[in-house]
Amino acid sequence: MTTIPEACKELVIRARAGDQNAMALIIEVGKAARNGSETAKLSAQHIEEYCKNNPPPKPSDKNVGNWSERMQSYVNELQSNFGEEELGESIVVLLPMMGQYGINTLANGIRLSNDIIAEISAEFGSEVEQHAFQFAVANADQTDRIKKNVSKLNKETAYAVLVGCCVGEARNIQLVRLPQVPISIISEKAAEELDV
Amino acid sequence: MLIIPALIFGALTTGSGIAVYKRSKRNKIVGMTPVRQKLFEALLWHQKEPKKLYKMADKFEKEGLLEQATKLRKLAAIYELPAEKKAERREIFKKAMASTNRDAVNNTAQLFDDDGCVGAAAALRKYASGLPPT
């Protein structure tokens, strides 16, 4: 059974990852606590404590996260789910917070087959989000262009695109290691210099 | 009657012309300016013709920008490499992209950079930035 502190921790992680339901729940807890609900007060206290003790990772230049104990814990959590049923969920929650560390953990961890991609895709609630995710995976060689236009989408779809870009980049790293695959799938400029 | 004012006018305009020329020579821009930096980066990342790169390298050298000139020449030489040499470098790049050793990947990126392969170096550095410290 999930305890209150565990539930609060999960809520914060989900909210930081962009889950609007989690954000709304935290707001409701705050409102209820201010209105005098004892349970809500306890939850709010746990949420506040967790946020204080675990500040969100600071995004540095080019969305590359800073290596820290927290990042190590995210990497460990992601790695522990390789081959497990929870892989899709942990990818959706953790990957956008991890920047390049998440991409590399995935690229160096598990073969991103079409089945795995489909599993991750199924984690998204609506068909629109699933399509957005799949589009981003398939066009990860144009991540910069896609990210520029992401602000035009609603939050949920934009989040799906963001996860798709990370998964797609990880898959492209795996592919570029194969001898017959052109380098252009990860960098046009590098391909001009090295591809025959 | 009109000769004297014409002579004075002529002397004044010639004098000011010389002064402008001397000032422009004295204020001649040397070294790297923001505009030159932009031009250099555009050449480095977008120019693919070795001939044009060599030509611009000469111009940069004339302005005293030797480091930039060398980089442009190295890049031009990369584009002219024979297929076998390119294949060798390609293999090294692919091996580095499969490594999980941050320092090793960064060192390989530096080697590519020294060689003029700025794109390959940038791609490797991006990958290295997501590897845990060794």
Tab-separated table of N, CA and C in Angstrom, chain A residues 36-195:
chain	number	residue	atom	x	y	z
A	36	GLY	N	-8.557	24.181	5.905
A	36	GLY	CA	-8.549	23.561	7.228
A	36	GLY	C	-8.586	22.053	7.264
A	37	SER	N	-8.569	21.364	6.097
A	37	SER	CA	-8.602	19.896	6.100
A	37	SER	C	-7.298	19.347	6.675
A	38	GLU	N	-7.413	18.494	7.686
A	38	GLU	CA	-6.223	17.971	8.376
A	38	GLU	C	-5.394	17.061	7.458
A	39	THR	N	-6.091	16.183	6.700
A	39	THR	CA	-5.377	15.269	5.785
A	39	THR	C	-4.632	16.069	4.730
A	40	ALA	N	-5.342	17.085	4.194
A	40	ALA	CA	-4.716	17.904	3.163
A	40	ALA	C	-3.506	18.657	3.720
A	41	LYS	N	-3.610	19.106	4.965
A	41	LYS	CA	-2.493	19.823	5.598
A	41	LYS	C	-1.265	18.909	5.671
A	42	LEU	N	-1.518	17.643	6.061
A	42	LEU	CA	-0.426	16.668	6.184
A	42	LEU	C	0.222	16.434	4.803
A	43	SER	N	-0.650	16.257	3.793
A	43	SER	CA	-0.130	16.017	2.428
A	43	SER	C	0.676	17.216	1.944
A	44	ALA	N	0.118	18.410	2.192
A	44	ALA	CA	0.804	19.630	1.742
A	44	ALA	C	2.177	19.737	2.392
A	45	GLN	N	2.227	19.344	3.672
A	45	GLN	CA	3.501	19.384	4.398
A	45	GLN	C	4.513	18.425	3.743
A	46	HIS	N	4.026	17.216	3.414
A	46	HIS	CA	4.916	16.228	2.764
A	46	HIS	C	5.387	16.724	1.399
A	47	ILE	N	4.467	17.325	0.642
A	47	ILE	CA	4.822	17.835	-0.695
A	47	ILE	C	5.896	18.918	-0.567
A	48	GLU	N	5.665	19.827	0.389
A	48	GLU	CA	6.612	20.932	0.598
A	48	GLU	C	7.984	20.399	1.000
A	49	GLU	N	7.970	19.430	1.918
A	49	GLU	CA	9.231	18.840	2.391
A	49	GLU	C	9.988	18.180	1.236
A	50	TYR	N	9.235	17.406	0.429
A	50	TYR	CA	9.892	16.704	-0.680
A	50	TYR	C	10.492	17.710	-1.677
A	51	CYS	N	9.730	18.778	-1.954
A	51	CYS	CA	10.220	19.799	-2.905
A	51	CYS	C	11.478	20.475	-2.372
A	52	LYS	N	11.479	20.753	-1.061
A	52	LYS	CA	12.639	21.421	-0.458
A	52	LYS	C	13.863	20.517	-0.521
A	53	ASN	N	13.662	19.238	-0.173
A	53	ASN	CA	14.793	18.300	-0.130
A	53	ASN	C	15.235	17.830	-1.509
A	54	ASN	N	14.336	17.921	-2.485
A	54	ASN	CA	14.668	17.460	-3.841
A	54	ASN	C	14.337	18.527	-4.880
A	55	PRO	N	15.142	19.596	-4.913
A	55	PRO	CA	14.839	20.633	-5.908
A	55	PRO	C	14.950	20.087	-7.325
A	56	PRO	N	14.186	20.653	-8.272
A	56	PRO	CA	14.223	20.115	-9.635
A	56	PRO	C	15.601	20.310	-10.266
A	57	PRO	N	16.005	19.413	-11.191
A	57	PRO	CA	17.313	19.573	-11.835
A	57	PRO	C	17.363	20.862	-12.634
A	58	LYS	N	18.486	21.585	-12.526
A	58	LYS	CA	18.603	22.835	-13.266
A	58	LYS	C	18.982	22.530	-14.700
A	59	PRO	N	18.164	22.987	-15.669
A	59	PRO	CA	18.570	22.739	-17.051
A	59	PRO	C	19.748	23.637	-17.403
A	60	SER	N	20.800	23.055	-17.930
A	60	SER	CA	21.953	23.878	-18.324
A	60	SER	C	21.908	24.056	-19.833
A	61	ASP	N	22.988	24.555	-20.403
A	61	ASP	CA	23.063	24.838	-21.834
A	61	ASP	C	22.650	23.624	-22.671
A	62	LYS	N	21.898	23.863	-23.719
A	62	LYS	CA	21.475	22.839	-24.676
A	62	LYS	C	20.737	21.684	-23.996
A	63	ASN	N	20.011	21.974	-22.911
A	63	ASN	CA	19.192	20.974	-22.250
A	63	ASN	C	19.988	19.788	-21.726
A	64	VAL	N	21.240	20.012	-21.408
A	64	VAL	CA	22.050	18.941	-20.841
A	64	VAL	C	22.002	19.085	-19.331
A	65	GLY	N	21.435	18.081	-18.657
A	65	GLY	CA	21.309	18.177	-17.210
A	65	GLY	C	22.651	18.106	-16.509
A	66	ASN	N	22.700	18.574	-15.276
A	66	ASN	CA	23.943	18.480	-14.509
A	66	ASN	C	23.985	17.136	-13.806
A	67	TRP	N	25.150	16.526	-13.816
A	67	TRP	CA	25.269	15.233	-13.155
A	67	TRP	C	25.215	15.464	-11.654
A	68	SER	N	24.398	14.695	-10.981
A	68	SER	CA	24.254	14.855	-9.538
A	68	SER	C	23.732	13.540	-8.992
A	69	GLU	N	23.595	13.489	-7.674
A	69	GLU	CA	23.056	12.266	-7.064
A	69	GLU	C	21.637	12.009	-7.571
A	70	ARG	N	20.906	13.120	-7.759
A	70	ARG	CA	19.534	12.982	-8.239
A	70	ARG	C	19.511	12.366	-9.644
A	71	MET	N	20.418	12.872	-10.483
A	71	MET	CA	20.490	12.337	-11.847
A	71	MET	C	20.860	10.854	-11.808
A	72	GLN	N	21.792	10.538	-10.899
A	72	GLN	CA	22.198	9.138	-10.738
A	72	GLN	C	20.984	8.289	-10.356
A	73	SER	N	20.115	8.840	-9.479
A	73	SER	CA	18.941	8.066	-9.054
A	73	SER	C	17.961	7.886	-10.211
A	74	TYR	N	17.831	8.925	-11.059
A	74	TYR	CA	16.953	8.792	-12.235
A	74	TYR	C	17.498	7.711	-13.177
A	75	VAL	N	18.826	7.755	-13.378
A	75	VAL	CA	19.463	6.771	-14.274
A	75	VAL	C	19.229	5.368	-13.719
A	76	ASN	N	19.448	5.218	-12.396
A	76	ASN	CA	19.261	3.900	-11.772
A	76	ASN	C	17.819	3.419	-11.934
A	77	GLU	N	16.872	4.357	-11.730
A	77	GLU	CA	15.458	3.981	-11.824
A	77	GLU	C	15.121	3.522	-13.249
A	78	LEU	N	15.637	4.283	-14.227
A	78	LEU	CA	15.372	3.937	-15.629
A	78	LEU	C	15.988	2.573	-15.962
A	79	GLN	N	17.236	2.395	-15.519
A	79	GLN	CA	17.934	1.139	-15.814
A	79	GLN	C	17.257	-0.059	-15.150
A	80	SER	N	16.731	0.164	-13.933
A	80	SER	CA	16.107	-0.957	-13.217
A	80	SER	C	14.826	-1.417	-13.912
A	81	ASN	N	14.272	-0.554	-14.762
A	81	ASN	CA	13.032	-0.930	-15.456
A	81	ASN	C	13.258	-1.509	-16.850
A	82	PHE	N	14.531	-1.615	-17.270
A	82	PHE	CA	14.802	-2.211	-18.586
A	82	PHE	C	14.290	-3.649	-18.593
A	83	GLY	N	13.487	-3.950	-19.580
A	83	GLY	CA	12.937	-5.306	-19.699
A	83	GLY	C	11.721	-5.530	-18.819
A	84	GLU	N	11.322	-4.513	-18.063
A	84	GLU	CA	10.165	-4.650	-17.167
A	84	GLU	C	8.937	-3.980	-17.795
A	85	GLU	N	7.801	-4.293	-17.207
A	85	GLU	CA	6.549	-3.718	-17.715
A	85	GLU	C	6.476	-2.202	-17.503
A	86	GLU	N	7.175	-1.736	-16.447
A	86	GLU	CA	7.101	-0.310	-16.085
A	86	GLU	C	8.008	0.568	-16.935
A	87	LEU	N	8.719	-0.016	-17.892
A	87	LEU	CA	9.687	0.768	-18.662
A	87	LEU	C	9.038	1.978	-19.337
A	88	GLY	N	7.893	1.718	-20.007
A	88	GLY	CA	7.216	2.792	-20.725
A	88	GLY	C	6.869	3.952	-19.806
A	89	GLU	N	6.321	3.619	-18.647
A	89	GLU	CA	5.903	4.654	-17.699
A	89	GLU	C	7.108	5.447	-17.194
A	90	SER	N	8.179	4.728	-16.837
A	90	SER	CA	9.340	5.456	-16.291
A	90	SER	C	9.999	6.314	-17.371
A	91	ILE	N	9.948	5.862	-18.629
A	91	ILE	CA	10.499	6.678	-19.718
A	91	ILE	C	9.684	7.968	-19.849
A	92	VAL	N	8.364	7.807	-19.853
A	92	VAL	CA	7.493	8.980	-20.036
A	92	VAL	C	7.672	9.989	-18.894
A	93	VAL	N	7.845	9.476	-17.667
A	93	VAL	CA	7.959	10.379	-16.513
A	93	VAL	C	9.366	10.980	-16.414
A	94	LEU	N	10.378	10.134	-16.577
A	94	LEU	CA	11.746	10.584	-16.261
A	94	LEU	C	12.501	11.231	-17.414
A	95	LEU	N	12.311	10.718	-18.616
A	95	LEU	CA	13.183	11.112	-19.735
A	95	LEU	C	13.277	12.623	-19.978
A	96	PRO	N	12.158	13.355	-20.024
A	96	PRO	CA	12.293	14.798	-20.303
A	96	PRO	C	13.057	15.557	-19.216
A	97	MET	N	13.124	15.013	-18.003
A	97	MET	CA	13.844	15.698	-16.924
A	97	MET	C	15.339	15.423	-17.000
A	98	MET	N	15.714	14.403	-17.758
A	98	MET	CA	17.114	13.953	-17.731
A	98	MET	C	17.964	14.504	-18.861
A	99	GLY	N	17.339	15.141	-19.846
A	99	GLY	CA	18.109	15.702	-20.961
A	99	GLY	C	18.961	14.644	-21.654
A	100	GLN	N	20.201	14.993	-21.966
A	100	GLN	CA	21.084	14.091	-22.705
A	100	GLN	C	21.409	12.829	-21.894
A	101	TYR	N	21.397	12.947	-20.541
A	101	TYR	CA	21.666	11.758	-19.713
A	101	TYR	C	20.601	10.693	-19.958
A	102	GLY	N	19.355	11.130	-20.089
A	102	GLY	CA	18.269	10.184	-20.336
A	102	GLY	C	18.409	9.540	-21.699
A	103	ILE	N	18.736	10.361	-22.686
A	103	ILE	CA	18.902	9.858	-24.055
A	103	ILE	C	20.002	8.797	-24.085
A	104	ASN	N	21.127	9.097	-23.433
A	104	ASN	CA	22.253	8.160	-23.442
A	104	ASN	C	21.957	6.890	-22.639
A	105	THR	N	21.269	7.061	-21.509
A	105	THR	CA	20.933	5.879	-20.701
A	105	THR	C	20.102	4.912	-21.532
A	106	LEU	N	19.165	5.477	-22.268
A	106	LEU	CA	18.304	4.655	-23.119
A	106	LEU	C	19.114	4.056	-24.283
A	107	ALA	N	19.934	4.897	-24.905
A	107	ALA	CA	20.729	4.443	-26.064
A	107	ALA	C	21.697	3.338	-25.673
A	108	ASN	N	22.211	3.399	-24.443
A	108	ASN	CA	23.189	2.401	-24.002
A	108	ASN	C	22.560	1.278	-23.187
A	109	GLY	N	21.235	1.282	-23.102
A	109	GLY	CA	20.602	0.321	-22.207
A	109	GLY	C	19.826	-0.798	-22.861
A	110	ILE	N	18.920	-0.440	-23.741
A	110	ILE	CA	18.017	-1.466	-24.271
A	110	ILE	C	17.772	-1.176	-25.755
A	111	ARG	N	17.655	-2.256	-26.549
A	111	ARG	CA	17.442	-2.022	-27.987
A	111	ARG	C	16.042	-1.444	-28.198
A	112	LEU	N	16.014	-0.274	-28.805
A	112	LEU	CA	14.719	0.397	-28.981
A	112	LEU	C	14.030	-0.116	-30.243
A	113	SER	N	13.479	-1.314	-30.101
A	113	SER	CA	12.783	-1.949	-31.231
A	113	SER	C	11.424	-1.278	-31.427
A	114	ASN	N	10.763	-1.633	-32.530
A	114	ASN	CA	9.431	-1.076	-32.792
A	114	ASN	C	8.433	-1.458	-31.694
A	115	ASP	N	8.636	-2.675	-31.123
A	115	ASP	CA	7.737	-3.123	-30.048
A	115	ASP	C	7.870	-2.230	-28.818
A	116	ILE	N	9.119	-1.912	-28.477
A	116	ILE	CA	9.354	-1.048	-27.298
A	116	ILE	C	8.759	0.340	-27.558
A	117	ILE	N	8.975	0.853	-28.785
A	117	ILE	CA	8.432	2.183	-29.124
A	117	ILE	C	6.906	2.159	-28.987
A	118	ALA	N	6.293	1.060	-29.454
A	118	ALA	CA	4.830	0.941	-29.365
A	118	ALA	C	4.376	0.909	-27.907
A	119	GLU	N	5.182	0.223	-27.060
A	119	GLU	CA	4.864	0.146	-25.629
A	119	GLU	C	4.875	1.533	-24.988
A	120	ILE	N	5.912	2.301	-25.342
A	120	ILE	CA	6.012	3.660	-24.775
A	120	ILE	C	4.852	4.509	-25.274
A	121	SER	N	4.558	4.369	-26.561
A	121	SER	CA	3.472	5.138	-27.172
A	121	SER	C	2.141	4.884	-26.468
A	122	ALA	N	1.930	3.614	-26.070
A	122	ALA	CA	0.658	3.239	-25.428
A	122	ALA	C	0.464	3.920	-24.072
A	123	GLU	N	1.561	4.456	-23.513
A	123	GLU	CA	1.471	5.156	-22.217
A	123	GLU	C	0.708	6.473	-22.322
A	124	PHE	N	0.641	7.007	-23.548
A	124	PHE	CA	-0.038	8.303	-23.707
A	124	PHE	C	-1.542	8.101	-23.816
A	125	GLY	N	-2.260	9.026	-23.167
A	125	GLY	CA	-3.705	8.880	-23.041
A	125	GLY	C	-4.477	8.917	-24.340
A	126	SER	N	-4.235	9.924	-25.165
A	126	SER	CA	-5.075	10.065	-26.350
A	126	SER	C	-4.338	9.654	-27.620
A	127	GLU	N	-5.109	9.447	-28.676
A	127	GLU	CA	-4.540	9.057	-29.968
A	127	GLU	C	-3.664	10.179	-30.537
A	128	VAL	N	-4.107	11.415	-30.298
A	128	VAL	CA	-3.348	12.585	-30.794
A	128	VAL	C	-1.942	12.587	-30.183
A	129	GLU	N	-1.889	12.358	-28.864
A	129	GLU	CA	-0.581	12.339	-28.183
A	129	GLU	C	0.275	11.190	-28.695
A	130	GLN	N	-0.363	10.043	-28.932
A	130	GLN	CA	0.388	8.884	-29.439
A	130	GLN	C	0.977	9.185	-30.807
A	131	HIS	N	0.171	9.827	-31.666
A	131	HIS	CA	0.661	10.180	-33.007
A	131	HIS	C	1.791	11.200	-32.911
A	132	ALA	N	1.625	12.169	-31.993
A	132	ALA	CA	2.649	13.206	-31.820
A	132	ALA	C	3.962	12.568	-31.376
A	133	PHE	N	3.860	11.607	-30.443
A	133	PHE	CA	5.039	10.892	-29.949
A	133	PHE	C	5.724	10.142	-31.096
A	134	GLN	N	4.917	9.399	-31.854
A	134	GLN	CA	5.480	8.596	-32.955
A	134	GLN	C	6.103	9.486	-34.031
A	135	PHE	N	5.485	10.619	-34.294
A	135	PHE	CA	6.029	11.562	-35.278
A	135	PHE	C	7.410	12.054	-34.827
A	136	ALA	N	7.496	12.403	-33.545
A	136	ALA	CA	8.769	12.920	-33.020
A	136	ALA	C	9.851	11.844	-33.049
A	137	VAL	N	9.468	10.606	-32.755
A	137	VAL	CA	10.453	9.505	-32.796
A	137	VAL	C	10.969	9.340	-34.227
A	138	ALA	N	10.031	9.336	-35.170
A	138	ALA	CA	10.408	9.098	-36.572
A	138	ALA	C	11.226	10.246	-37.159
A	139	ASN	N	11.058	11.449	-36.617
A	139	ASN	CA	11.763	12.613	-37.180
A	139	ASN	C	12.787	13.190	-36.209
A	140	ALA	N	13.396	12.311	-35.425
A	140	ALA	CA	14.329	12.795	-34.389
A	140	ALA	C	15.581	13.434	-34.989
A	141	ASP	N	15.832	13.225	-36.275
A	141	ASP	CA	16.990	13.894	-36.906
A	141	ASP	C	16.702	15.388	-37.096
A	142	GLN	N	15.445	15.774	-36.889
A	142	GLN	CA	15.086	17.203	-37.004
A	142	GLN	C	14.546	17.740	-35.682
A	143	THR	N	15.130	17.242	-34.610
A	143	THR	CA	14.657	17.594	-33.267
A	143	THR	C	14.609	19.103	-33.042
A	144	ASP	N	15.657	19.812	-33.470
A	144	ASP	CA	15.703	21.265	-33.223
A	144	ASP	C	14.504	21.963	-33.861
A	145	ARG	N	14.209	21.582	-35.113
A	145	ARG	CA	13.085	22.202	-35.822
A	145	ARG	C	11.764	21.862	-35.127
A	146	ILE	N	11.628	20.607	-34.704
A	146	ILE	CA	10.385	20.177	-34.040
A	146	ILE	C	10.198	20.943	-32.731
A	147	LYS	N	11.279	21.057	-31.952
A	147	LYS	CA	11.175	21.729	-30.642
A	147	LYS	C	10.812	23.199	-30.785
A	148	LYS	N	11.230	23.811	-31.895
A	148	LYS	CA	10.909	25.223	-32.134
A	148	LYS	C	9.408	25.419	-32.289
A	149	ASN	N	8.746	24.419	-32.859
A	149	ASN	CA	7.314	24.547	-33.146
A	149	ASN	C	6.415	23.946	-32.069
A	150	VAL	N	7.047	23.394	-31.031
A	150	VAL	CA	6.276	22.679	-30.023
A	150	VAL	C	5.350	23.611	-29.230
A	151	SER	N	5.700	24.897	-29.153
A	151	SER	CA	4.891	25.838	-28.374
A	151	SER	C	3.499	26.031	-28.973
A	152	LYS	N	3.341	25.650	-30.249
A	152	LYS	CA	2.033	25.797	-30.890
A	152	LYS	C	1.043	24.714	-30.447
A	153	LEU	N	1.578	23.682	-29.784
A	153	LEU	CA	0.719	22.561	-29.384
A	153	LEU	C	0.217	22.747	-27.957
A	154	ASN	N	-0.839	21.963	-27.592
A	154	ASN	CA	-1.265	22.022	-26.194
A	154	ASN	C	-0.256	21.265	-25.328
A	155	LYS	N	-0.338	21.441	-24.010
A	155	LYS	CA	0.717	20.944	-23.110
A	155	LYS	C	0.927	19.432	-23.216
A	156	GLU	N	-0.188	18.692	-23.250
A	156	GLU	CA	-0.081	17.225	-23.267
A	156	GLU	C	0.608	16.752	-24.549
A	157	THR	N	0.184	17.336	-25.678
A	157	THR	CA	0.769	16.923	-26.969
A	157	THR	C	2.235	17.345	-27.027
A	158	ALA	N	2.505	18.553	-26.527
A	158	ALA	CA	3.890	19.030	-26.527
A	158	ALA	C	4.779	18.104	-25.697
A	159	TYR	N	4.230	17.622	-24.579
A	159	TYR	CA	4.993	16.711	-23.723
A	159	TYR	C	5.272	15.402	-24.457
A	160	ALA	N	4.250	14.905	-25.175
A	160	ALA	CA	4.424	13.666	-25.945
A	160	ALA	C	5.512	13.859	-27.011
A	161	VAL	N	5.527	15.034	-27.623
A	161	VAL	CA	6.537	15.331	-28.649
A	161	VAL	C	7.925	15.349	-28.011
A	162	LEU	N	8.010	15.955	-26.829
A	162	LEU	CA	9.291	16.044	-26.132
A	162	LEU	C	9.842	14.656	-25.810
A	163	VAL	N	8.978	13.786	-25.284
A	163	VAL	CA	9.396	12.408	-24.979
A	163	VAL	C	9.801	11.711	-26.282
A	164	GLY	N	9.026	11.943	-27.339
A	164	GLY	CA	9.314	11.329	-28.639
A	164	GLY	C	10.676	11.748	-29.170
A	165	CYS	N	11.004	13.034	-28.995
A	165	CYS	CA	12.314	13.527	-29.461
A	165	CYS	C	13.443	12.799	-28.727
A	166	CYS	N	13.281	12.649	-27.401
A	166	CYS	CA	14.322	11.976	-26.605
A	166	CYS	C	14.474	10.517	-27.029
A	167	VAL	N	13.345	9.815	-27.151
A	167	VAL	CA	13.392	8.403	-27.534
A	167	VAL	C	13.975	8.270	-28.951
A	168	GLY	N	13.539	9.161	-29.841
A	168	GLY	CA	14.036	9.125	-31.221
A	168	GLY	C	15.532	9.378	-31.291
A	169	GLU	N	16.007	10.338	-30.499
A	169	GLU	CA	17.454	10.617	-30.494
A	169	GLU	C	18.233	9.415	-29.971
A	170	ALA	N	17.683	8.770	-28.931
A	170	ALA	CA	18.344	7.575	-28.378
A	170	ALA	C	18.396	6.472	-29.432
A	171	ARG	N	17.289	6.313	-30.159
A	171	ARG	CA	17.256	5.268	-31.189
A	171	ARG	C	18.238	5.586	-32.313
A	172	ASN	N	18.343	6.872	-32.667
A	172	ASN	CA	19.282	7.253	-33.724
A	172	ASN	C	20.734	7.015	-33.312
A	173	ILE	N	21.037	7.196	-32.016
A	173	ILE	CA	22.398	6.905	-31.535
A	173	ILE	C	22.674	5.410	-31.702
A	174	GLN	N	21.663	4.590	-31.343
A	174	GLN	CA	21.844	3.137	-31.510
A	174	GLN	C	22.054	2.785	-32.982
A	175	LEU	N	21.284	3.435	-33.848
A	175	LEU	CA	21.365	3.119	-35.282
A	175	LEU	C	22.692	3.557	-35.891
A	176	VAL	N	23.177	4.743	-35.482
A	176	VAL	CA	24.379	5.284	-36.114
A	176	VAL	C	25.611	4.407	-35.822
A	177	ARG	N	25.520	3.601	-34.786
A	177	ARG	CA	26.632	2.701	-34.453
A	177	ARG	C	26.761	1.574	-35.479
A	178	LEU	N	25.688	1.308	-36.201
A	178	LEU	CA	25.720	0.240	-37.210
A	178	LEU	C	26.506	0.736	-38.427
A	179	PRO	N	27.333	-0.157	-39.017
A	179	PRO	CA	28.217	0.305	-40.100
A	179	PRO	C	27.501	0.888	-41.316
A	180	GLN	N	26.343	0.336	-41.657
A	180	GLN	CA	25.699	0.760	-42.907
A	180	GLN	C	24.828	2.013	-42.766
A	181	VAL	N	24.620	2.464	-41.535
A	181	VAL	CA	23.705	3.606	-41.323
A	181	VAL	C	24.448	4.938	-41.491
A	182	PRO	N	23.900	5.859	-42.292
A	182	PRO	CA	24.588	7.147	-42.491
A	182	PRO	C	24.603	8.005	-41.228
A	183	ILE	N	25.678	8.773	-41.091
A	183	ILE	CA	25.842	9.626	-39.904
A	183	ILE	C	24.825	10.765	-39.900
A	184	SER	N	24.258	11.050	-41.071
A	184	SER	CA	23.306	12.166	-41.176
A	184	SER	C	22.101	12.014	-40.242
A	185	ILE	N	21.829	10.806	-39.741
A	185	ILE	CA	20.664	10.668	-38.851
A	185	ILE	C	20.903	11.330	-37.496
A	186	ILE	N	22.184	11.604	-37.174
A	186	ILE	CA	22.384	12.364	-35.924
A	186	ILE	C	22.976	13.749	-36.168
A	187	SER	N	23.690	13.937	-37.288
A	187	SER	CA	24.243	15.266	-37.567
A	187	SER	C	24.554	15.420	-39.052
A	188	GLU	N	23.880	16.391	-39.663
A	188	GLU	CA	24.091	16.656	-41.100
A	188	GLU	C	25.532	17.084	-41.348
A	189	LYS	N	26.039	17.931	-40.460
A	189	LYS	CA	27.381	18.489	-40.646
A	189	LYS	C	28.443	17.387	-40.534
A	190	ALA	N	28.294	16.532	-39.499
A	190	ALA	CA	29.242	15.425	-39.329
A	190	ALA	C	29.192	14.508	-40.543
A	191	ALA	N	27.995	14.325	-41.094
A	191	ALA	CA	27.849	13.472	-42.273
A	191	ALA	C	28.594	14.057	-43.470
A	192	GLU	N	28.520	15.384	-43.627
A	192	GLU	CA	29.245	16.031	-44.734
A	192	GLU	C	30.745	15.777	-44.620
A	193	GLU	N	31.210	15.728	-43.376
A	193	GLU	CA	32.647	15.559	-43.151
A	193	GLU	C	33.107	14.112	-43.260
A	194	LEU	N	32.214	13.177	-42.885
A	194	LEU	CA	32.667	11.787	-42.752
A	194	LEU	C	32.006	10.789	-43.694
A	195	ASP	N	30.792	11.073	-44.139
A	195	ASP	CA	30.125	10.106	-45.013
A	195	ASP	C	30.717	10.187	-46.413
